[in-house]
mmCIF file of C-alpha atoms and ligand atoms in Angstrom:
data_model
loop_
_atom_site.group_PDB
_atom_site.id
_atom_site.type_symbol
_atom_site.label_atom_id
_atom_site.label_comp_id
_atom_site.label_asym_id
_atom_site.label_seq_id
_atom_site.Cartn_x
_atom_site.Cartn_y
_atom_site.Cartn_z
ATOM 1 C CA UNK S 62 67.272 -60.081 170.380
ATOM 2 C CA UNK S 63 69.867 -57.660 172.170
ATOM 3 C CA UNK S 64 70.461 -54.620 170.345
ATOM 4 C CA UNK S 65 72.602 -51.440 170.494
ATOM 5 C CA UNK S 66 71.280 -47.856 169.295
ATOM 6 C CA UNK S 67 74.275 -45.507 168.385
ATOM 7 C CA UNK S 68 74.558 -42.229 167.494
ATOM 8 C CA UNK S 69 75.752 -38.649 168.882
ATOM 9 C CA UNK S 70 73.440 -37.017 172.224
ATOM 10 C CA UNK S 71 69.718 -35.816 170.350
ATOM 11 C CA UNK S 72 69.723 -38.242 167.834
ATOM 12 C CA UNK S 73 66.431 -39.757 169.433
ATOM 13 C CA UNK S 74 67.948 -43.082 170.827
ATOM 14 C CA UNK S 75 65.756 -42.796 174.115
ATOM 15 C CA UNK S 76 62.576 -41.882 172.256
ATOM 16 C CA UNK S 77 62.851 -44.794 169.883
ATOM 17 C CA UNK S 78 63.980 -46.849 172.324
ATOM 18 C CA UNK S 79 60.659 -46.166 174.481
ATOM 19 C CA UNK S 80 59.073 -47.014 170.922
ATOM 20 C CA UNK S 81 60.842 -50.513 170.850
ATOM 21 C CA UNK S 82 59.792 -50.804 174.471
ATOM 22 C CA UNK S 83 56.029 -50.392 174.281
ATOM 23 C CA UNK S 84 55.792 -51.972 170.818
ATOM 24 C CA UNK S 85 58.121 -54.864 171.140
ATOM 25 C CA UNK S 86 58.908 -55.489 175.034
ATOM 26 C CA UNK S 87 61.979 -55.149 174.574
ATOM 27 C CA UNK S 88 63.983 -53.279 177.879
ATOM 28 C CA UNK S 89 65.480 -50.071 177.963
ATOM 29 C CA UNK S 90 69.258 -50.148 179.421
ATOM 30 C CA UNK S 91 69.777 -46.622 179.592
ATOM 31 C CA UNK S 92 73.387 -45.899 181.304
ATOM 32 C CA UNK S 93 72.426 -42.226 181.173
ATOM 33 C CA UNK S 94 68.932 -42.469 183.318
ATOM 34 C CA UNK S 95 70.949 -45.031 185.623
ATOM 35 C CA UNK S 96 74.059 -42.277 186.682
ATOM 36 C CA UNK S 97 70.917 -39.751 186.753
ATOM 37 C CA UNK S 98 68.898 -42.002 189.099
ATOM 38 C CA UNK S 99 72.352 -42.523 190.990
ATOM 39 C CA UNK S 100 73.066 -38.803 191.581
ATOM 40 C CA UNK S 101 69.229 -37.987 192.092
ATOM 41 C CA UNK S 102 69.079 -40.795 194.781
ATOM 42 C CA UNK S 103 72.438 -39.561 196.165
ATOM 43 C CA UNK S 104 74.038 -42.582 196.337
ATOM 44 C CA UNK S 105 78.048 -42.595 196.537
ATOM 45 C CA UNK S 106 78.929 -43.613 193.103
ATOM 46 C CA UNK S 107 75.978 -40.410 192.158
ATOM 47 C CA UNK S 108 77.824 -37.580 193.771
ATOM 48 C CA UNK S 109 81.471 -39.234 192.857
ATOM 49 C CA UNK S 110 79.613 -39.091 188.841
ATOM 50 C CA UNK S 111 77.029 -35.466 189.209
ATOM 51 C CA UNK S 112 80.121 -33.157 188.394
ATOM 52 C CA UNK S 113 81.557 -35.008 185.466
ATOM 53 C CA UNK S 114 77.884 -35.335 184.001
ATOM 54 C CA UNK S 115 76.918 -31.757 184.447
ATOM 55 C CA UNK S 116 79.992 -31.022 182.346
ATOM 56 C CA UNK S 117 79.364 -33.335 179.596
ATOM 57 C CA UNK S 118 82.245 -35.573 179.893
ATOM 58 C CA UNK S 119 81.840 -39.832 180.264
ATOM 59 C CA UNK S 120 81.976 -41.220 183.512
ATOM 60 C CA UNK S 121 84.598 -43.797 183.868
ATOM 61 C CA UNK S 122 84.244 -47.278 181.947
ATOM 62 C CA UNK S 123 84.466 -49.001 185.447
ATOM 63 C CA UNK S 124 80.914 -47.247 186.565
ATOM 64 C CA UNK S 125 78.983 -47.651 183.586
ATOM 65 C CA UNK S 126 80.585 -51.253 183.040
ATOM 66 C CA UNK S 127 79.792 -52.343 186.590
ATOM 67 C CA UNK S 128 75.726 -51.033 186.207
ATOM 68 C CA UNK S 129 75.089 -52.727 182.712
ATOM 69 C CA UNK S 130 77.097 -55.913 184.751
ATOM 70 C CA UNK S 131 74.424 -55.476 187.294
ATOM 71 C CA UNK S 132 71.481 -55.655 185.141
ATOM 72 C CA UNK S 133 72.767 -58.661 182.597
ATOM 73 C CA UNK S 134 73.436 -60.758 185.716
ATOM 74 C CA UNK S 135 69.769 -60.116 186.982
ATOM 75 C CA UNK S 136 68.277 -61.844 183.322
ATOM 76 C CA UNK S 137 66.203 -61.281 181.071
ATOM 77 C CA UNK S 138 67.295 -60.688 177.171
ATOM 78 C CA UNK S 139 65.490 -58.147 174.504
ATOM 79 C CA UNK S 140 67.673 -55.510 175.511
ATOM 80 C CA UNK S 141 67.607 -52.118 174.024
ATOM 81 C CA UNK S 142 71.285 -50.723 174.932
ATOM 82 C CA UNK S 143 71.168 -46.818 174.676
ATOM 83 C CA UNK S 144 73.967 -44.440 175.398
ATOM 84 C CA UNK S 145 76.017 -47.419 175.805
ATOM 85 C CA UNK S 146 78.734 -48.598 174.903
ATOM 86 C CA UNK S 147 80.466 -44.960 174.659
ATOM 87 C CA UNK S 148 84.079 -46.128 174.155
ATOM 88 C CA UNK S 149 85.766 -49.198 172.591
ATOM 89 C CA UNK S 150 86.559 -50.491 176.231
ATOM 90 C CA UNK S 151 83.157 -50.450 176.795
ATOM 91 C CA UNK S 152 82.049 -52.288 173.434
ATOM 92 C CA UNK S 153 84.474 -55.004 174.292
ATOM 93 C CA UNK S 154 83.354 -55.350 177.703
ATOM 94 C CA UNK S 155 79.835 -55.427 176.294
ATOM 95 C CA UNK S 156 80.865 -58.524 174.130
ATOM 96 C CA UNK S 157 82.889 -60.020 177.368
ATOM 97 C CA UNK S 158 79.495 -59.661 179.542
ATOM 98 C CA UNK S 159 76.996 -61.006 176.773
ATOM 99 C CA UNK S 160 79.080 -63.959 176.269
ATOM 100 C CA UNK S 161 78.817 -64.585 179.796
ATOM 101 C CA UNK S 162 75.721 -64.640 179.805
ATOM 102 C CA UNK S 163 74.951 -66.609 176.863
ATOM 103 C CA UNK S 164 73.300 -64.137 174.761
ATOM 104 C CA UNK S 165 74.214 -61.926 171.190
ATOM 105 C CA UNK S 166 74.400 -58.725 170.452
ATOM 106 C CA UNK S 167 72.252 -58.708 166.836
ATOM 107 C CA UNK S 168 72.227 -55.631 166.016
ATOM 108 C CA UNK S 169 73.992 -51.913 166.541
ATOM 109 C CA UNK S 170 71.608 -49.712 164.765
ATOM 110 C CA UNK S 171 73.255 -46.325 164.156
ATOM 111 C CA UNK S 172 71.275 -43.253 163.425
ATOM 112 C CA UNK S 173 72.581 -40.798 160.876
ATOM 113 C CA UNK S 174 71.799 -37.029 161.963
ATOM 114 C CA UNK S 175 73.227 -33.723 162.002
ATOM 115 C CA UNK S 176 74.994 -31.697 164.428
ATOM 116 C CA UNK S 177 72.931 -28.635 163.940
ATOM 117 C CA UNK S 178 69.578 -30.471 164.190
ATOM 118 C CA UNK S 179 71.159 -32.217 167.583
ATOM 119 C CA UNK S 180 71.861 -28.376 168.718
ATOM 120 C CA UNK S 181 68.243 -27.395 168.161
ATOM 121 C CA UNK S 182 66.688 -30.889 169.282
ATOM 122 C CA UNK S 183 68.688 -30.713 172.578
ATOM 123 C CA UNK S 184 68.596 -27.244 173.917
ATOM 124 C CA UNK S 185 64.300 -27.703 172.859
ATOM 125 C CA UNK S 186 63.680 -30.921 175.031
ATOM 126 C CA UNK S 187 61.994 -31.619 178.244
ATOM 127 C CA UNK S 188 61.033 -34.693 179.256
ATOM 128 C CA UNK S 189 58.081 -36.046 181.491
ATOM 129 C CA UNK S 190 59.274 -36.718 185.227
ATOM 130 C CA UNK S 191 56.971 -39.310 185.431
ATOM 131 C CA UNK S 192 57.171 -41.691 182.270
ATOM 132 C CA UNK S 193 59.875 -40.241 180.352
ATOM 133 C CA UNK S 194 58.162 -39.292 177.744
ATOM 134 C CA UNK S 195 59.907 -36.861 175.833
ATOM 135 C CA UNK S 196 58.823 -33.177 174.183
ATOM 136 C CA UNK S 197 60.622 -30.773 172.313
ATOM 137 C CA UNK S 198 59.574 -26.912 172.067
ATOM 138 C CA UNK S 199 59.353 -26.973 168.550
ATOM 139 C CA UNK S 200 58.458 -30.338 167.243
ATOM 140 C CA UNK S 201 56.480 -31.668 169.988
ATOM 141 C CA UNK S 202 55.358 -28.873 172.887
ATOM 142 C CA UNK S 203 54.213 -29.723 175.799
ATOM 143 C CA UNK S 204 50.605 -29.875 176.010
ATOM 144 C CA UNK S 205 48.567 -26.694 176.642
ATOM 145 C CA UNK S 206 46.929 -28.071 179.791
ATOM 146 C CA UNK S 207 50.397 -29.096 180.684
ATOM 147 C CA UNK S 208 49.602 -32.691 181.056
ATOM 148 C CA UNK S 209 51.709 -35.173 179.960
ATOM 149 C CA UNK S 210 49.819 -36.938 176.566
ATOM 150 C CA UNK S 211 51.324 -40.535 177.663
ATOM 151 C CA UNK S 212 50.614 -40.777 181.824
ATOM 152 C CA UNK S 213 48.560 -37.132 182.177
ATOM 153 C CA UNK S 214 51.372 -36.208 184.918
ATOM 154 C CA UNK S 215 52.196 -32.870 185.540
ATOM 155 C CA UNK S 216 56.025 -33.036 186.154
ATOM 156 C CA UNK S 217 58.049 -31.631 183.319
ATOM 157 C CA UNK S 218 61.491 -31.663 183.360
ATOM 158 C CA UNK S 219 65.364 -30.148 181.038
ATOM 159 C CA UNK S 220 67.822 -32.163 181.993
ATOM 160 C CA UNK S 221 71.015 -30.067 183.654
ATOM 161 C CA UNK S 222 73.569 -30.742 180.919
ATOM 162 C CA UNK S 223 70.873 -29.753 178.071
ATOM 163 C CA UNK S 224 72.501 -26.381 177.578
ATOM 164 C CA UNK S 225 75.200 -25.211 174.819
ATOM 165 C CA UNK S 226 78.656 -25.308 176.471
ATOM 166 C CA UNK S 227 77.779 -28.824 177.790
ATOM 167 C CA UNK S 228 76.522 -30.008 174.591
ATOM 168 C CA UNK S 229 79.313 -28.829 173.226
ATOM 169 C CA UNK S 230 81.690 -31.086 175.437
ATOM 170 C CA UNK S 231 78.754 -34.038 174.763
ATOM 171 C CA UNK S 232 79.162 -33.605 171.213
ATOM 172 C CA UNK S 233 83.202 -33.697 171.332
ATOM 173 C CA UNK S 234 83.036 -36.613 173.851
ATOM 174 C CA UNK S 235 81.161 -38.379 171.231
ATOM 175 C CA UNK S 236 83.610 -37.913 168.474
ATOM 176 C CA UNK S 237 86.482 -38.327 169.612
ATOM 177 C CA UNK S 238 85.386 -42.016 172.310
ATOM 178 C CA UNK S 239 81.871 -42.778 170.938
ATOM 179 C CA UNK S 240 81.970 -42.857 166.683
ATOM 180 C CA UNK S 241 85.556 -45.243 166.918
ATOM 181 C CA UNK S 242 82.162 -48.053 167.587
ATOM 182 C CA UNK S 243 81.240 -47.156 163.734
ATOM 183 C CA UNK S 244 84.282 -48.739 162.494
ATOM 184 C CA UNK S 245 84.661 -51.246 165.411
ATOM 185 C CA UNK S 246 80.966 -52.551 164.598
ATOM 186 C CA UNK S 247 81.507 -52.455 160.727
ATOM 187 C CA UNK S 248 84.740 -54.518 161.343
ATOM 188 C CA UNK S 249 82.437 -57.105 163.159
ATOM 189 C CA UNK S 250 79.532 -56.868 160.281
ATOM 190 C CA UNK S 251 76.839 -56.080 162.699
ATOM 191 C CA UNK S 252 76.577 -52.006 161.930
ATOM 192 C CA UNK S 253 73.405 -50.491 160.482
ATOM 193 C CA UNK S 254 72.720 -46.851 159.401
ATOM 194 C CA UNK S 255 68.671 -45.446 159.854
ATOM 195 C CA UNK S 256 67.924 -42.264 159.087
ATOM 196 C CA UNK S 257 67.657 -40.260 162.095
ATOM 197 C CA UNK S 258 66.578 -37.124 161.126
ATOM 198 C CA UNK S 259 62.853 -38.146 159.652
ATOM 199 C CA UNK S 260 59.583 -37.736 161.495
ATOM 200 C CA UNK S 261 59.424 -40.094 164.536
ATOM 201 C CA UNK S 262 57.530 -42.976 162.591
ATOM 202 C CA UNK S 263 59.762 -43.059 159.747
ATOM 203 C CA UNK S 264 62.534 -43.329 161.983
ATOM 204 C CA UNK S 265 60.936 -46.267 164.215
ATOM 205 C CA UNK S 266 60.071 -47.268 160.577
ATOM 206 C CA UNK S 267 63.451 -47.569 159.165
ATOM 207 C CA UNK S 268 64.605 -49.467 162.678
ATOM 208 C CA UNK S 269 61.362 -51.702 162.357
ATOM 209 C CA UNK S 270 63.132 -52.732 158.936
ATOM 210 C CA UNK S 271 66.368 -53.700 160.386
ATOM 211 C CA UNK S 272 65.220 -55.831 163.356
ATOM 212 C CA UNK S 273 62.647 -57.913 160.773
ATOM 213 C CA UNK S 274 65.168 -58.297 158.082
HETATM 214 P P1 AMP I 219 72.806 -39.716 178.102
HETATM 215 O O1 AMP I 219 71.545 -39.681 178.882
HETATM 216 O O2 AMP I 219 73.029 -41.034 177.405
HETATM 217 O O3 AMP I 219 72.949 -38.542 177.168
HETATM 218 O O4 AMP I 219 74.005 -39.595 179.155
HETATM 219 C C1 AMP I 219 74.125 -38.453 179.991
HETATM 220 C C2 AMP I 219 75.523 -38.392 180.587
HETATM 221 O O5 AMP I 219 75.766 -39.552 181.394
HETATM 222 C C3 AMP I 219 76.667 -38.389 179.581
HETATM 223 O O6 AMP I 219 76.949 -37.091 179.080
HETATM 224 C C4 AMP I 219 77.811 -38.950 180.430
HETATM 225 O O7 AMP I 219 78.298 -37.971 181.333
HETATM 226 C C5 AMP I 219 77.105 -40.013 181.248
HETATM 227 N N1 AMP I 219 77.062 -41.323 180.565
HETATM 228 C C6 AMP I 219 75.957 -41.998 180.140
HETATM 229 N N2 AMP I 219 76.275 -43.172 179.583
HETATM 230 C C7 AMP I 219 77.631 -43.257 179.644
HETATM 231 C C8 AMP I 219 78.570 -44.219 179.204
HETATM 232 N N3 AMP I 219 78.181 -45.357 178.570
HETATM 233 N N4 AMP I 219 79.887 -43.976 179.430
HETATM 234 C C9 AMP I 219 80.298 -42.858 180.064
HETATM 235 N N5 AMP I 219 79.462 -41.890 180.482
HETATM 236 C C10 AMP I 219 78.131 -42.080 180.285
#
């Protein structure tokens, strides 16, 4: 089962994605920690994409198209696509490289949140360096013997473009490229709303529901 989770930057598409990942197998194809690993390894295509990142705006169709390529060509199915598709070029593409392949997309799962809990989830996260697992000031702190509660690293991380003005550009980004897939998905019957804004569980809860259904 290859699935899509949708929804604007903060709605919790890694963390229940790491959910889906421990509980189900499935894999994580995260275009966002790719162009991070990219630009942290300093590879060519990671300093041609650091700048637009930092700001907040997408990275050209052509460099996220050609990594999600990549990794469908290497095999494998149960994926968990998160932060992609961000435009319709992308969603078509998507369709173009599954069919390659031989595989379905089954579901695109979008979660339903607010902007002003994605302000205060966002500029509140960290995330572990080691395992990814991710904290928020308020909700979840990091632990008090600052150890990570999933690997016990000490490595805690905000991601550069977790601050207001580019969170602001983020949010427009997804607006005005990213929630066009709403419709596009409803068109092709394959659209689901979850709840988003729930406790952690009842979100994984609600997506739980959709996959068995
Ligand atoms: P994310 O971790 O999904 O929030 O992505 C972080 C940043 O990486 C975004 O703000 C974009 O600059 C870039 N990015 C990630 N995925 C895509 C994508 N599918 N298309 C274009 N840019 C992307």
């Amino acid at each position: 089962m290859n699935i899509i989770l949708l929804g604007p930057p903060g709605a919790g598409k890694g963390t229940q994605a790491r959910i889906l990942v421990d509980g189900r197998g499935m894999t994580q194809l995260s275009t966002g920690d790719m162009l991070r690993e990219a630009k942290d390894s300093g590879t060519e295509m990671g300093k041609v994409v650091a700048d637009v990142m930092a700001k907040g705006e997408l990275v050209t169709d052509e460099i996220v198209i050609g990594l999600i390529r990549e990794k469908l060509e290497a095999g494998g199915t149960g994926f968990i696509f998160d932060g992609f598709p961000r435009t319709l070029a992308q969603a078509d593409a998507l369709g173009d490289l599954l069919a390659e392949v031989g595989q379905s997309l089954d579901h695109v799962i979008a979660m339903e949140v607010n902007d002003d809990a994605l302000v205060q989830r966002i500029t509140a996260r960290s995330t572990c360096g080691n395992c990814g697992e991710v904290y928020n000031d308020i909700t979840k702190p990091i632990p008090a013997d600052e150890k990570c509660s999933n690997c016990g690293a000490s490595d805690f991380k905000r991601r550069a473009d977790d601050n207001e003005e580019s969170l602001r550009t983020r949010l427009m980004e997804y607006y005005k490229k990213t929630s066009p897939l709403l419709g596009y998905y409803h068109a092709k019957g394959q659209l689901r709303w979850v709840p988003g804004l729930g406790e952690i569980d009842e979100v994984s809860g609600g997506i739980a529901a959709v996959l068995d259904s």
